[in-house]
PDB file of C-alpha atoms in Angstrom:
ATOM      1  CA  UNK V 387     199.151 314.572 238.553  1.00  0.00           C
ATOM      2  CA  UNK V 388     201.623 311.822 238.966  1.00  0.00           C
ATOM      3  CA  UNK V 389     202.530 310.367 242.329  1.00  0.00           C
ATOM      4  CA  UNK V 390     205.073 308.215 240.524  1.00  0.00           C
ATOM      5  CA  UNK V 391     209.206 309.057 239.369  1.00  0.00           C
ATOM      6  CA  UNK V 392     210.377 312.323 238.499  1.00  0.00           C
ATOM      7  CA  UNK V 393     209.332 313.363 234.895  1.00  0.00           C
ATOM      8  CA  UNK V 394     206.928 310.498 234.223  1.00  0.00           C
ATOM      9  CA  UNK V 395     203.557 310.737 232.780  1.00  0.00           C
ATOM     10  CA  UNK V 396     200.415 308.983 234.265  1.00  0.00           C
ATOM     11  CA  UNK V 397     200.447 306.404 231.614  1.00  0.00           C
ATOM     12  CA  UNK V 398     203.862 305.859 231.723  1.00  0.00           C
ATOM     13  CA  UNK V 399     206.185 302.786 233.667  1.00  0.00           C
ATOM     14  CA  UNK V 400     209.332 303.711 235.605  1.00  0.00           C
ATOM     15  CA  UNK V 401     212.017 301.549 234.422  1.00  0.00           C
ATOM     16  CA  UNK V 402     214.037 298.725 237.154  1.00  0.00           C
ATOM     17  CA  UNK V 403     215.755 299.848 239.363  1.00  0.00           C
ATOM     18  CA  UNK V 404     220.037 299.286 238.597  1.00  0.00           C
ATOM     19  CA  UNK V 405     221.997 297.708 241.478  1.00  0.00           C
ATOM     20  CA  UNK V 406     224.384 298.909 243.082  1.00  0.00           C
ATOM     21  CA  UNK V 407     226.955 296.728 242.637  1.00  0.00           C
ATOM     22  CA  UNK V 408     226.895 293.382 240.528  1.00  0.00           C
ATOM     23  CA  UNK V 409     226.110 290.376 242.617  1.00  0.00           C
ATOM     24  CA  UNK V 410     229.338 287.870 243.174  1.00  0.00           C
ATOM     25  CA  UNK V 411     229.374 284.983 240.957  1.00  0.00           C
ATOM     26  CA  UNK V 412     227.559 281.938 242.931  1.00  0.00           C
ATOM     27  CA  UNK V 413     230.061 279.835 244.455  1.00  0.00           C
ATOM     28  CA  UNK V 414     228.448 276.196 243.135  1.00  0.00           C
ATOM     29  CA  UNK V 415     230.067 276.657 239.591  1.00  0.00           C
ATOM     30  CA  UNK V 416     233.413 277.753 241.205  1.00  0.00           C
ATOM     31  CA  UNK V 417     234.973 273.551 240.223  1.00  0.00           C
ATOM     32  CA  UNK V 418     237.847 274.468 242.904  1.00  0.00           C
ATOM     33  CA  UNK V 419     235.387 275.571 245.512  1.00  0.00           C
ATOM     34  CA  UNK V 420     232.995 273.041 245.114  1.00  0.00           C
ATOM     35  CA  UNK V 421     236.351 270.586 245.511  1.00  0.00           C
ATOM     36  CA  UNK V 422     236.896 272.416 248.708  1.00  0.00           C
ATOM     37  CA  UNK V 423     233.684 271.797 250.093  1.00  0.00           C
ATOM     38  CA  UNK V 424     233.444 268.452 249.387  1.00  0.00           C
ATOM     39  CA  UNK V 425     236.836 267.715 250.718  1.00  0.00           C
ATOM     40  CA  UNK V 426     235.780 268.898 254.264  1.00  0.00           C
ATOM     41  CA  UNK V 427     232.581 267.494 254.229  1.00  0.00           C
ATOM     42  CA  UNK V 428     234.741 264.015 253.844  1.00  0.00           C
ATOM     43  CA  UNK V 429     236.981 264.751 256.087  1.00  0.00           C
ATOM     44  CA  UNK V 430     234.569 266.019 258.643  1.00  0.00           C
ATOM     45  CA  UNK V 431     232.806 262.509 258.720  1.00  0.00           C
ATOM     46  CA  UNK V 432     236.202 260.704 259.109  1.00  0.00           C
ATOM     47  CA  UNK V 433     236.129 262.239 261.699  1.00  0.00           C
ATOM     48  CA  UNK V 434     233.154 262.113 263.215  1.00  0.00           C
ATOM     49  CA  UNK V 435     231.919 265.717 263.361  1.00  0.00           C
ATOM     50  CA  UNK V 436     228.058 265.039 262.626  1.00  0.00           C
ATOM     51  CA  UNK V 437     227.033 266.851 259.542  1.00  0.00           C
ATOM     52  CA  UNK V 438     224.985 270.206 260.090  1.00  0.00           C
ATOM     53  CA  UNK V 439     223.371 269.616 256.581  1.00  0.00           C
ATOM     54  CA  UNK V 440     220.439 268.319 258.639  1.00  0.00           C
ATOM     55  CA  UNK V 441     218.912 266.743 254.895  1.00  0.00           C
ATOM     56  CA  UNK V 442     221.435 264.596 254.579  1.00  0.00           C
ATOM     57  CA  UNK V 443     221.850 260.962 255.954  1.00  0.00           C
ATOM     58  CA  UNK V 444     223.944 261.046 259.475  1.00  0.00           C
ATOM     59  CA  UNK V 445     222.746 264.942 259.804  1.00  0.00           C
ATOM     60  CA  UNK V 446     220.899 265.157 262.984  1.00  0.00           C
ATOM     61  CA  UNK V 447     219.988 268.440 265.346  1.00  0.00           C
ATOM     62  CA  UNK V 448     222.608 268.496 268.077  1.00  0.00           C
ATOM     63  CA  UNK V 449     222.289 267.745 271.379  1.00  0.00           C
ATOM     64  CA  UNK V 450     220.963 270.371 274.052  1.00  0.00           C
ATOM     65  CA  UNK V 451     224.192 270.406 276.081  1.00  0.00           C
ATOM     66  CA  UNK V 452     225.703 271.090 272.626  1.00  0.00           C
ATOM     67  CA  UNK V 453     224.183 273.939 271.916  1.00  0.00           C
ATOM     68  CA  UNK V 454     224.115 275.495 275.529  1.00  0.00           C
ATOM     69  CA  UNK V 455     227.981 274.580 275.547  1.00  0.00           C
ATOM     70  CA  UNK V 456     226.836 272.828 278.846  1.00  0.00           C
ATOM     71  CA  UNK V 457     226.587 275.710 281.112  1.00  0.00           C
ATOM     72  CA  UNK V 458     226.058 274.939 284.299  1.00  0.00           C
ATOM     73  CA  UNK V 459     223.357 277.407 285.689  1.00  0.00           C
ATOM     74  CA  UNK V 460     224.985 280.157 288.426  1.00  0.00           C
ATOM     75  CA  UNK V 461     223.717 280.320 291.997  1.00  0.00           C
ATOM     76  CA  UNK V 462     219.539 280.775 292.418  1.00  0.00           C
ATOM     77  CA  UNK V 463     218.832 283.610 294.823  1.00  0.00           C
ATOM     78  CA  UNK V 464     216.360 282.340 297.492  1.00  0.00           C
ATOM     79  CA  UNK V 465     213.388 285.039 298.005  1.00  0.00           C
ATOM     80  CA  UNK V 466     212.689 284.025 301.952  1.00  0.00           C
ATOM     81  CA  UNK V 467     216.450 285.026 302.678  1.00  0.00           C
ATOM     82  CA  UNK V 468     216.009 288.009 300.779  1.00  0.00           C
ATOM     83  CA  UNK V 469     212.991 288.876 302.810  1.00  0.00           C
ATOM     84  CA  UNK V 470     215.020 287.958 305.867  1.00  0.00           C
ATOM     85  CA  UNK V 471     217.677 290.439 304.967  1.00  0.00           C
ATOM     86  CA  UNK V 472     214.898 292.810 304.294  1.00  0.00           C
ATOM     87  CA  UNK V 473     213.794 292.703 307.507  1.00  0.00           C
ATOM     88  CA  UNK V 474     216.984 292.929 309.253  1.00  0.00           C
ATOM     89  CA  UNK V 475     219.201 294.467 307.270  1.00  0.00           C
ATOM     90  CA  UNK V 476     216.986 297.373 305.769  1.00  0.00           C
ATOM     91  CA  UNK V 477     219.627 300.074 307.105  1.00  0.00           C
ATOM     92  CA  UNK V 478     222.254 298.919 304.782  1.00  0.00           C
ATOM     93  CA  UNK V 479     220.080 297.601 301.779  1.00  0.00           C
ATOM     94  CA  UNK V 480     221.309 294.495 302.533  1.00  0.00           C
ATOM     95  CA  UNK V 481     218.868 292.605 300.639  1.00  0.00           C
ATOM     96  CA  UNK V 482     219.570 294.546 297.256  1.00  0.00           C
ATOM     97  CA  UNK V 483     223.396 293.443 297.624  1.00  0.00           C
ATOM     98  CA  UNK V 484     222.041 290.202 298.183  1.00  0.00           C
ATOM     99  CA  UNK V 485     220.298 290.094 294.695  1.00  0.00           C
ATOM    100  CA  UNK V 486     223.129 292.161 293.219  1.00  0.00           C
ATOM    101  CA  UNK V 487     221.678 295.659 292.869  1.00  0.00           C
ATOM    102  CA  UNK V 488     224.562 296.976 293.790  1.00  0.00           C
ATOM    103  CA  UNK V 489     223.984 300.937 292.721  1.00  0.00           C
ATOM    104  CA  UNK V 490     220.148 300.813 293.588  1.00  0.00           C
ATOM    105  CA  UNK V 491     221.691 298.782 297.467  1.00  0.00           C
ATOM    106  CA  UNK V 492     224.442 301.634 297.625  1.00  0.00           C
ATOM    107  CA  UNK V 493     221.768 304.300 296.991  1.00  0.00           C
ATOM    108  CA  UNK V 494     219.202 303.259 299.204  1.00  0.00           C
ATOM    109  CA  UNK V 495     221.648 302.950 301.958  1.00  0.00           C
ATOM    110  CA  UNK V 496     222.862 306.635 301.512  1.00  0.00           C
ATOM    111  CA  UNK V 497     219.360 307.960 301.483  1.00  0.00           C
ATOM    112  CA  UNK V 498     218.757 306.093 304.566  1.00  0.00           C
ATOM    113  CA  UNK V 499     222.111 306.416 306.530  1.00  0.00           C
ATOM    114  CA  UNK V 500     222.715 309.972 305.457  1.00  0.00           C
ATOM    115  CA  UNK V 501     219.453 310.982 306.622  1.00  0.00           C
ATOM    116  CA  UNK V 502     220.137 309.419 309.798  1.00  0.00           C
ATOM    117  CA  UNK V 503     223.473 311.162 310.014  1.00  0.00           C
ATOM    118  CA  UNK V 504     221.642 314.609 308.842  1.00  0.00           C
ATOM    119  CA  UNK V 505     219.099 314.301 311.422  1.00  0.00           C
ATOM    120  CA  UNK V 506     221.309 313.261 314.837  1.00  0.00           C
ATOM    121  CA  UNK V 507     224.018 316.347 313.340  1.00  0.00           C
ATOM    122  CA  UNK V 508     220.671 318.633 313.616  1.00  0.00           C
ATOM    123  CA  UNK V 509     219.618 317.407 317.185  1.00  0.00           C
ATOM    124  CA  UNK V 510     222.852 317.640 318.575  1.00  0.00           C
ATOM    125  CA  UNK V 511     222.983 321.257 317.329  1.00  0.00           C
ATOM    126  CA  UNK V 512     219.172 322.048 318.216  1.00  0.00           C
ATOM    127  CA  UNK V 513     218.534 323.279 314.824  1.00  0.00           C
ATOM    128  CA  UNK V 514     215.130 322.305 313.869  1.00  0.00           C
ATOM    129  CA  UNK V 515     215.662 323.159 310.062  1.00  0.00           C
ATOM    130  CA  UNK V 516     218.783 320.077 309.892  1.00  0.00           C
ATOM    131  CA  UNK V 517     216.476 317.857 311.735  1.00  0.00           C
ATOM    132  CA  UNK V 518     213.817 318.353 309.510  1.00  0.00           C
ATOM    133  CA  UNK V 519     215.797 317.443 306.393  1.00  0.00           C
ATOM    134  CA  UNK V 520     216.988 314.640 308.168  1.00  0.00           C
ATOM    135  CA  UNK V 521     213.370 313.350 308.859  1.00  0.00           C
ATOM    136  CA  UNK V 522     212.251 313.764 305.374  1.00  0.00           C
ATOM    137  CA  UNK V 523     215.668 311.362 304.227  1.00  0.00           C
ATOM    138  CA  UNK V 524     214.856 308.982 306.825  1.00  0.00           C
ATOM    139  CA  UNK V 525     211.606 309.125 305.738  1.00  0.00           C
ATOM    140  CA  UNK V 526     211.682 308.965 301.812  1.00  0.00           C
ATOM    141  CA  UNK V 527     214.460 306.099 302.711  1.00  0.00           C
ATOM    142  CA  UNK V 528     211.644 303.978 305.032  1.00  0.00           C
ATOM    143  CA  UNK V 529     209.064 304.773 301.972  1.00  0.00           C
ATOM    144  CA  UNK V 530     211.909 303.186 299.620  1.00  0.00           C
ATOM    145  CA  UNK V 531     212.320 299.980 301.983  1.00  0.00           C
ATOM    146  CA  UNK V 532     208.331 299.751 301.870  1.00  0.00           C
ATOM    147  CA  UNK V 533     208.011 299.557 298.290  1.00  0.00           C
ATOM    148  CA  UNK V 534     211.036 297.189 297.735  1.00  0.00           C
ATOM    149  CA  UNK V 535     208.991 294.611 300.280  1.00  0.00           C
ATOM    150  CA  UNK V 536     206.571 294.362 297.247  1.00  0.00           C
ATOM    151  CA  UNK V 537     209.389 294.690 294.301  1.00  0.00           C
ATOM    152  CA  UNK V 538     211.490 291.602 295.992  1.00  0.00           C
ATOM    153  CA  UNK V 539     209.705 288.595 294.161  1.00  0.00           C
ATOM    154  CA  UNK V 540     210.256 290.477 290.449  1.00  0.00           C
ATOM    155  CA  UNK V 541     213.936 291.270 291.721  1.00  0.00           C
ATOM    156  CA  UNK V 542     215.233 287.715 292.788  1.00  0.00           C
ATOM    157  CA  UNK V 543     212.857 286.368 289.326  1.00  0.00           C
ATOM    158  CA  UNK V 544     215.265 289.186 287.503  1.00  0.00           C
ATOM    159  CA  UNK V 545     218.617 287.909 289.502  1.00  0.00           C
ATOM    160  CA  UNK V 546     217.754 284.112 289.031  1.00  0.00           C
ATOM    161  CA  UNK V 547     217.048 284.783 285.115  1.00  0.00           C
ATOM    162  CA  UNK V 548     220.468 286.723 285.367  1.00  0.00           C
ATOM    163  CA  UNK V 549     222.313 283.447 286.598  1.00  0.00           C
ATOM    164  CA  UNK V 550     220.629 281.613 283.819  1.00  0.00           C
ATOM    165  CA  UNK V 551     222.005 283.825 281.200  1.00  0.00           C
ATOM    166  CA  UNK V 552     224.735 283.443 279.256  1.00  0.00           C
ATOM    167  CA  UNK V 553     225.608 287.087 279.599  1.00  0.00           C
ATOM    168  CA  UNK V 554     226.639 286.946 283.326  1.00  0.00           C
ATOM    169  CA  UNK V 555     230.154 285.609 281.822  1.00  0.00           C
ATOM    170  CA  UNK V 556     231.216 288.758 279.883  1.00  0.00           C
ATOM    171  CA  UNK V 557     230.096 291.328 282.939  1.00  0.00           C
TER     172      UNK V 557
END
């Protein structure tokens, strides 16, 4: 039994395989494009664009800034003022607006708030049901706050690498 091509025996070879499409001529016996090249590569060093044939003489790796297109960093996100807004301003999520999760901020803030709201709609009604669903909000909102007190380090590391990147200029 053969494990090999369609229709082949054991002893025999499967032929190359055929491209797909014929591969372009090379470009270094093209006499007009080689003319071309050369041209820019002259005109390049008149004017002083360094060469980025790094083999050649006056071809050197380009400079840092270069290459960054000398970004300046964004703003760093300090952790004790995150922990400060923590602290404080744990009704409103204040400290995940602070280190820009926005959606996770706005949805922390609803569990919170809304449970609040849930719970004082129940007591002024003396329904014990409403007040009970407000108490588990409130409290699956002060759980949330708990475990964001030992999630705030990797968050501001996350925002700070976020106001390193260059990606922060096309969002």
């Amino acid at each position: 039994m053969s494990f090999g091509r369609k229709g082949l025996g054991p002893d025999e070879v499967p032929a190359g395989a055929i491209p797909a499409r014929r591969a372009a001529p090379a470009a270094d016996h093209n006499p007009q494009v080689a003319a071309f090249i050369a041209a820019e590569r002259s005109r390049a060093a008149e004017l002083g664009i360094p060469s980025t044939r790094y083999h050649e003489t006056g071809g050197s790796l380009p400079e840092p800034s270069v290459i960054t297109g000398a970004r300046q960093p964004g703003p760093r996100k300090s952790m004790l003022l995150a922990y400060v807004l923590w602290w404080f301003g744990y009704a409103f999520a204040a400290h995940r607006f602070y280190l820009g999760d926005t959606t996770g901020a706005v949805k922390q803030a609803g569990l919170f708030l809304g449970g609040l709201v849930v719970m004082m709609i129940g007591a002024g009604s003396n329904t014990t049901l409403v007040v009970a669903i407000g108490m588990i909000a409130l409290g699956a909102g002060f759980l949330w706050l708990l475990i964001d007190m030992f999630r705030i380090p990797g968050m501001c590391r996350r925002a700070n690498a976020w106001a390193d990147s260059p990606q922060r200029y096309f969002d």
